[in-house]
Short mmCIF file of C-alpha atoms and ligand atoms in Angstrom, two decimals:
data_model
loop_
_atom_site.label_atom_id
_atom_site.label_comp_id
_atom_site.label_asym_id
_atom_site.label_seq_id
_atom_site.Cartn_x
_atom_site.Cartn_y
_atom_site.Cartn_z
CA THR D 285 -9.57 17.94 7.23
CA GLY D 286 -13.06 16.63 6.65
CA LYS D 287 -11.76 14.12 4.16
CA ARG D 288 -12.21 10.37 4.11
CA ALA D 289 -9.40 7.94 3.24
CA PHE D 290 -9.37 4.25 2.34
CA ILE D 291 -5.99 2.64 2.97
CA ALA D 292 -5.46 -0.84 1.53
CA GLY D 293 -2.68 -2.91 3.12
CA VAL D 294 -2.76 -2.36 6.88
CA ALA D 295 -2.41 -5.46 9.06
CA ASP D 296 -0.18 -4.26 11.92
CA ASP D 297 1.43 -1.08 13.24
CA ASN D 298 4.85 -1.58 11.61
CA GLY D 299 4.26 -0.86 7.93
CA TYR D 300 3.90 2.18 5.73
CA GLY D 301 0.10 1.79 5.56
CA TRP D 302 -0.23 2.31 9.31
CA ALA D 303 2.05 5.36 9.25
CA ILE D 304 0.09 6.86 6.36
CA ALA D 305 -3.17 6.25 8.25
CA LYS D 306 -1.74 8.11 11.24
CA SER D 307 -0.51 11.11 9.25
CA LEU D 308 -3.87 11.37 7.47
CA ALA D 309 -5.72 11.04 10.79
CA ALA D 310 -3.51 13.73 12.33
CA ALA D 311 -4.49 15.99 9.42
CA GLY D 312 -8.16 15.38 10.26
CA ALA D 313 -9.13 12.64 7.81
CA GLU D 314 -11.54 9.83 8.63
CA ILE D 315 -9.73 6.50 8.28
CA LEU D 316 -11.00 3.29 6.67
CA VAL D 317 -8.60 0.40 6.11
CA GLY D 318 -8.53 -2.72 3.97
CA THR D 319 -6.82 -5.68 5.63
CA TRP D 320 -5.68 -8.87 3.88
CA VAL D 321 -8.23 -11.58 4.74
CA PRO D 322 -5.76 -14.06 6.29
CA ALA D 323 -4.43 -11.30 8.57
CA LEU D 324 -7.83 -9.88 9.54
CA ASN D 325 -8.57 -11.76 12.77
CA ILE D 326 -5.26 -11.08 14.41
CA PHE D 327 -5.31 -7.41 13.34
CA GLU D 328 -8.82 -6.80 14.64
CA SER D 329 -8.29 -8.64 17.91
CA SER D 330 -4.99 -6.83 18.51
CA LEU D 331 -6.75 -3.50 17.86
CA ARG D 332 -9.55 -4.44 20.28
CA ARG D 333 -7.18 -5.65 22.97
CA GLY D 334 -5.28 -2.35 22.85
CA LYS D 335 -2.06 -3.86 21.51
CA PHE D 336 -1.63 -0.92 19.12
CA ASP D 337 -2.69 1.82 21.54
CA GLU D 338 0.83 3.16 22.01
CA SER D 339 1.32 3.51 18.27
CA ARG D 340 -2.16 4.99 17.84
CA VAL D 341 -1.12 8.18 19.67
CA LEU D 342 -1.33 11.25 17.40
CA PRO D 343 0.73 14.44 17.83
CA ASP D 344 -2.14 16.10 19.76
CA GLY D 345 -2.23 13.21 22.25
CA SER D 346 -5.49 11.69 20.99
CA LEU D 347 -5.69 8.14 19.61
CA MET D 348 -6.17 7.43 15.91
CA GLU D 349 -9.65 6.02 15.31
CA ILE D 350 -10.22 3.57 12.48
CA ALA D 351 -13.83 4.05 11.42
CA LYS D 352 -14.02 0.61 9.81
CA VAL D 353 -11.78 -2.32 8.89
CA TYR D 354 -12.71 -4.12 5.67
CA PRO D 355 -11.45 -7.59 4.79
CA LEU D 356 -9.74 -7.40 1.38
CA ASP D 357 -7.88 -9.64 -1.00
CA ALA D 358 -6.69 -7.44 -3.82
CA VAL D 359 -5.81 -10.29 -6.17
CA PHE D 360 -9.52 -10.97 -6.72
CA ASP D 361 -11.74 -8.43 -8.49
CA ASN D 362 -15.14 -10.06 -7.94
CA PRO D 363 -16.64 -13.30 -6.55
CA GLU D 364 -16.50 -15.02 -9.96
CA ASP D 365 -12.68 -14.73 -9.79
CA VAL D 366 -12.35 -16.67 -6.55
CA PRO D 367 -11.33 -20.33 -6.98
CA ASP D 368 -13.05 -22.97 -4.83
CA ASP D 369 -9.99 -23.79 -2.75
CA VAL D 370 -9.83 -20.16 -1.59
CA LYS D 371 -13.61 -19.92 -1.03
CA THR D 372 -13.54 -22.94 1.24
CA ASN D 373 -10.25 -22.05 2.94
CA LYS D 374 -10.79 -21.67 6.68
CA ARG D 375 -9.10 -18.27 6.77
CA TYR D 376 -11.41 -16.90 4.07
CA ALA D 377 -14.69 -18.65 4.87
CA GLY D 378 -15.21 -16.58 8.03
CA SER D 379 -15.27 -13.30 6.09
CA SER D 380 -17.36 -12.12 3.18
CA LYS D 381 -17.39 -9.43 0.49
CA TRP D 382 -13.61 -9.11 0.38
CA THR D 383 -13.02 -8.89 -3.40
CA VAL D 384 -12.05 -5.46 -4.69
CA GLN D 385 -15.42 -4.78 -6.30
CA GLU D 386 -17.35 -5.85 -3.21
CA VAL D 387 -15.20 -3.75 -0.86
CA ALA D 388 -15.78 -0.67 -3.02
CA GLU D 389 -19.52 -1.40 -2.96
CA SER D 390 -19.48 -1.80 0.84
CA VAL D 391 -17.59 1.46 1.32
CA LYS D 392 -20.10 3.20 -0.92
CA GLU D 393 -22.97 1.74 1.09
CA ASP D 394 -21.41 2.62 4.45
CA PHE D 395 -19.91 6.04 3.71
CA GLY D 396 -21.01 7.20 0.25
CA SER D 397 -17.69 8.53 -0.99
CA ILE D 398 -13.97 8.88 -0.29
CA ASP D 399 -11.35 11.53 -1.07
CA ILE D 400 -8.11 9.62 -0.66
CA LEU D 401 -7.16 6.13 -1.84
CA VAL D 402 -3.92 4.53 -0.65
CA HIS D 403 -2.43 1.27 -1.96
CA SER D 404 0.18 0.02 0.49
CA LEU D 405 0.42 -3.64 -0.39
CA ALA D 406 2.65 -5.99 -2.30
CA ASN D 407 3.28 -9.70 -2.48
CA GLY D 408 5.75 -11.79 -4.46
CA PRO D 409 5.78 -15.47 -3.56
CA GLU D 410 9.22 -15.93 -5.17
CA VAL D 411 10.75 -12.63 -3.99
CA SER D 412 13.81 -14.39 -2.60
CA LYS D 413 14.61 -16.00 -5.98
CA PRO D 414 16.70 -14.17 -8.59
CA LEU D 415 14.73 -13.13 -11.69
CA LEU D 416 16.57 -15.76 -13.75
CA GLU D 417 15.19 -18.45 -11.46
CA THR D 418 11.66 -17.07 -11.19
CA SER D 419 8.79 -19.15 -12.55
CA ARG D 420 6.09 -17.73 -14.80
CA LYS D 421 3.58 -18.41 -12.05
CA GLY D 422 5.64 -16.54 -9.44
CA TYR D 423 6.27 -13.59 -11.75
CA LEU D 424 2.60 -13.24 -12.66
CA ALA D 425 1.59 -13.59 -9.00
CA ALA D 426 3.93 -10.69 -8.10
CA ILE D 427 2.42 -8.53 -10.85
CA SER D 428 -1.12 -9.51 -9.87
CA ALA D 429 -0.73 -8.73 -6.16
CA SER D 430 1.61 -5.74 -6.46
CA SER D 431 0.68 -3.96 -9.73
CA TYR D 432 -2.69 -4.96 -11.12
CA SER D 433 -4.12 -4.80 -7.60
CA TYR D 434 -3.60 -1.04 -7.85
CA VAL D 435 -5.24 -0.71 -11.26
CA SER D 436 -8.17 -2.71 -9.92
CA LEU D 437 -8.49 -0.71 -6.68
CA LEU D 438 -8.47 2.61 -8.51
CA LYS D 439 -10.85 1.34 -11.17
CA HIS D 440 -13.39 0.22 -8.58
CA PHE D 441 -13.02 3.13 -6.14
CA ILE D 442 -12.73 6.02 -8.57
CA PRO D 443 -16.51 6.22 -9.17
CA ILE D 444 -16.95 6.99 -5.46
CA MET D 445 -13.98 9.40 -5.23
CA ASN D 446 -14.80 13.08 -4.94
CA PRO D 447 -13.27 15.35 -7.63
CA GLY D 448 -10.01 16.84 -6.37
CA GLY D 449 -9.21 13.54 -4.67
CA SER D 450 -5.86 11.83 -4.53
CA SER D 451 -4.57 8.31 -4.98
CA ILE D 452 -1.18 7.06 -3.77
CA SER D 453 0.82 3.85 -3.97
CA LEU D 454 4.19 2.76 -2.58
CA THR D 455 7.06 1.78 -4.84
CA TYR D 456 10.74 0.90 -4.51
CA ILE D 457 13.84 1.95 -6.44
CA ALA D 458 14.47 -1.67 -7.54
CA SER D 459 12.11 -0.74 -10.43
CA GLU D 460 14.83 1.37 -12.07
CA ARG D 461 18.16 0.33 -10.54
CA ILE D 462 19.58 -3.12 -9.86
CA ILE D 463 18.87 -4.17 -6.26
CA PRO D 464 20.14 -7.76 -5.93
CA GLY D 465 17.83 -9.70 -3.61
CA TYR D 466 14.59 -8.00 -4.68
CA GLY D 467 13.62 -10.87 -6.93
CA GLY D 468 10.69 -12.98 -8.03
CA GLY D 469 9.51 -10.32 -10.48
CA MET D 470 9.03 -7.76 -7.69
CA SER D 471 11.37 -5.33 -9.46
CA SER D 472 9.27 -5.80 -12.61
CA ALA D 473 6.06 -5.28 -10.60
CA LYS D 474 7.32 -1.95 -9.23
CA ALA D 475 8.34 -0.84 -12.74
CA ALA D 476 4.80 -1.58 -13.92
CA LEU D 477 3.34 0.26 -10.92
CA GLU D 478 5.39 3.39 -11.72
CA SER D 479 4.50 3.33 -15.41
CA ASP D 480 0.85 2.79 -14.55
CA THR D 481 1.03 5.79 -12.19
CA ARG D 482 1.65 8.02 -15.22
CA VAL D 483 -1.03 6.50 -17.44
CA LEU D 484 -3.58 6.41 -14.61
CA ALA D 485 -2.76 10.02 -13.73
CA PHE D 486 -3.73 10.98 -17.27
CA GLU D 487 -6.92 8.93 -17.37
CA ALA D 488 -8.07 9.74 -13.82
CA GLY D 489 -7.13 13.39 -14.18
CA ARG D 490 -9.02 13.95 -17.41
CA LYS D 491 -12.11 11.98 -16.50
CA TYR D 492 -12.40 12.41 -12.71
CA LYS D 493 -10.06 15.26 -11.64
CA ILE D 494 -8.23 12.76 -9.43
CA ARG D 495 -4.45 12.95 -8.89
CA VAL D 496 -2.33 9.77 -8.99
CA ASN D 497 1.18 9.60 -7.49
CA THR D 498 3.53 7.01 -6.08
CA ILE D 499 6.03 7.30 -3.23
CA SER D 500 9.38 5.59 -3.79
CA ALA D 501 10.20 4.80 -0.19
CA GLY D 502 13.48 3.89 1.42
CA PRO D 503 13.92 0.70 3.46
CA LEU D 504 11.67 0.07 6.49
CA ARG D 505 11.68 -2.97 8.78
CA SER D 506 8.04 -3.91 8.06
CA ARG D 507 6.59 -7.40 8.19
CA ALA D 508 6.71 -7.67 4.39
CA ALA D 509 10.30 -6.39 4.23
CA LYS D 510 11.51 -8.80 6.90
CA ALA D 511 10.11 -11.65 4.81
CA ILE D 512 12.39 -10.63 1.90
CA GLY D 513 15.40 -11.23 4.14
CA PHE D 514 17.80 -8.38 3.30
CA ILE D 515 16.14 -5.45 5.03
CA ASP D 516 18.78 -4.90 7.74
CA MET D 517 21.46 -4.78 5.06
CA MET D 518 19.47 -2.23 3.04
CA ILE D 519 18.88 -0.03 6.09
CA ASP D 520 22.57 -0.21 6.90
CA TYR D 521 23.53 0.55 3.29
CA SER D 522 21.32 3.63 3.30
CA LEU D 523 22.77 4.82 6.62
CA GLN D 524 26.27 4.50 5.17
CA ASN D 525 25.63 5.96 1.72
CA ALA D 526 22.61 8.29 1.59
CA PRO D 527 23.03 12.09 1.66
CA LEU D 528 21.05 12.11 4.94
CA GLN D 529 22.68 9.57 7.25
CA LYS D 530 19.73 8.78 9.50
CA GLU D 531 17.32 5.89 9.75
CA LEU D 532 14.16 6.53 7.73
CA SER D 533 11.04 6.75 9.87
CA SER D 534 7.73 5.50 8.50
CA ASP D 535 6.22 8.83 9.65
CA GLU D 536 8.31 10.61 7.01
CA VAL D 537 6.55 8.56 4.35
CA GLY D 538 3.20 9.08 6.11
CA ASN D 539 3.68 12.85 6.15
CA THR D 540 4.55 12.86 2.44
CA ALA D 541 1.36 10.93 1.72
CA ALA D 542 -0.61 13.50 3.74
CA PHE D 543 1.01 16.33 1.77
CA LEU D 544 0.33 14.60 -1.57
CA SER D 545 -3.31 14.12 -0.53
CA SER D 546 -3.74 17.78 0.44
CA PRO D 547 -4.50 20.89 -1.64
CA LEU D 548 -0.83 21.86 -1.10
CA ALA D 549 -0.05 19.28 -3.82
CA SER D 550 -2.88 20.27 -6.16
CA ALA D 551 -0.62 20.41 -9.24
CA ILE D 552 1.31 17.20 -8.56
CA THR D 553 0.16 14.13 -10.47
CA GLY D 554 1.81 11.28 -12.35
CA ALA D 555 4.89 11.65 -10.16
CA VAL D 556 7.29 9.28 -8.44
CA ILE D 557 8.21 11.07 -5.20
CA TYR D 558 11.34 9.80 -3.44
CA VAL D 559 11.20 9.60 0.35
CA ASP D 560 14.49 7.83 0.96
CA ASN D 561 16.93 10.27 2.62
CA GLY D 562 18.16 11.04 -0.92
CA LEU D 563 19.71 7.64 -1.58
CA ASN D 564 18.26 7.57 -5.14
CA ALA D 565 20.44 10.54 -6.10
CA MET D 566 23.75 8.78 -5.39
CA GLY D 567 25.75 7.28 -8.25
CA VAL D 568 28.21 5.37 -6.09
CA GLY D 569 28.26 4.62 -2.40
CA VAL D 570 30.87 6.50 -0.38
P1 LIG X 998 3.50 -4.36 5.27
O1 LIG X 998 3.70 -5.80 5.58
O2 LIG X 998 3.16 -3.45 6.39
O3 LIG X 998 2.39 -4.15 4.16
C1 LIG X 998 2.08 -5.03 3.14
C2 LIG X 998 0.62 -5.40 3.32
O4 LIG X 998 0.12 -6.03 2.16
C3 LIG X 998 0.38 -6.38 4.46
O5 LIG X 998 -0.53 -5.79 5.38
C4 LIG X 998 -0.24 -7.57 3.78
O6 LIG X 998 -1.20 -8.20 4.59
C5 LIG X 998 -0.87 -6.92 2.56
N1 LIG X 998 -1.20 -7.82 1.45
C6 LIG X 998 -0.42 -8.74 0.84
N2 LIG X 998 -1.10 -9.35 -0.14
C7 LIG X 998 -2.34 -8.78 -0.17
C8 LIG X 998 -3.51 -9.00 -0.96
N3 LIG X 998 -3.53 -9.92 -1.93
N4 LIG X 998 -4.61 -8.25 -0.72
C9 LIG X 998 -4.60 -7.32 0.27
N5 LIG X 998 -3.53 -7.08 1.05
C10 LIG X 998 -2.41 -7.81 0.84
O7 LIG X 998 4.84 -3.91 4.54
P2 LIG X 998 5.32 -2.52 3.90
O8 LIG X 998 6.76 -2.73 3.67
O9 LIG X 998 4.88 -1.37 4.68
O10 LIG X 998 4.62 -2.52 2.47
C11 LIG X 998 3.73 -1.51 2.02
C12 LIG X 998 4.15 -1.03 0.64
O11 LIG X 998 5.39 -0.32 0.75
C13 LIG X 998 4.38 -2.15 -0.38
O12 LIG X 998 3.92 -1.74 -1.65
C14 LIG X 998 5.89 -2.24 -0.40
O13 LIG X 998 6.39 -2.80 -1.61
C15 LIG X 998 6.26 -0.78 -0.26
N6 LIG X 998 7.66 -0.48 0.07
C16 LIG X 998 8.23 -1.01 1.21
C17 LIG X 998 9.55 -0.76 1.51
C18 LIG X 998 10.17 -1.32 2.75
O14 LIG X 998 11.40 -1.28 2.90
N7 LIG X 998 9.41 -1.84 3.70
C19 LIG X 998 10.39 0.10 0.64
C20 LIG X 998 9.67 0.65 -0.50
C21 LIG X 998 8.38 0.34 -0.77
#
């Protein structure tokens, strides 16, 4: 309660970012979100037109309020990084100050500080290609959007994070076990994200008293996951084989994020926390 959260990677009400926003709001946090520039218009107009009202309902019956929506493209750190074709692109030209550094500056100007930073975004243009068929460009794009984007977000937001604050990202078990179909360097990007979680926990803990953790989430039928193309199979596989044979709800990930962001988790940092009905613990499917 009384805390302020910035959640990067919310563009509809189906993904983990939205569920995390709701759990944090239910716990009394003020919610700011960062929305991918090309998705901004449709997200904001849907919000305004009440399209998300049903999924905005919190356990106490009130509606989640989003204090401000910031346009964000986490593959660009500052205006000098942005190539001309993106600058002049119709979907980007209508918005401004959407590089990571500028968003952090805007949040500072508008609100002063935050307590909770959430990274709930990923992108791999060649995700449907096996690693052996992935181009250098596709691999580096996956790492840029899905791993370095987190380093950059934390780097730029940490100066405005209050001591005792918490930072969370979302990862997937394909980082450590073979998940055929999660290609394009996305498995590599998640491995980097998990390793960075440990190093960043050390650096942010020592210098800023900030905790850094990542949630290894089970399969959810989000927009991003549907684009990969095997999500129904993964949900079905988990239902068949996990210790807990139930469909994973995004709220279960949201509630874990709220716990990790609270004083209840004050000694947890540098950790990969599995929220996957226990599937990670299985050796073989039965
Ligand atoms: P989602 O589609 O709700 O979220 C991904 C978001 O990333 C979208 O809002 C998209 O607009 C945004 N995005 C993409 N590129 C961006 C950029 N350059 N700058 C800013 N935003 C950008 O999908 P989901 O699945 O909820 O993804 C959230 C996180 O959860 C991701 O890190 C994903 O890898 C992770 N995850 C998802 C699982 C699943 O089964 N859905 C399983 C385990 C982890």
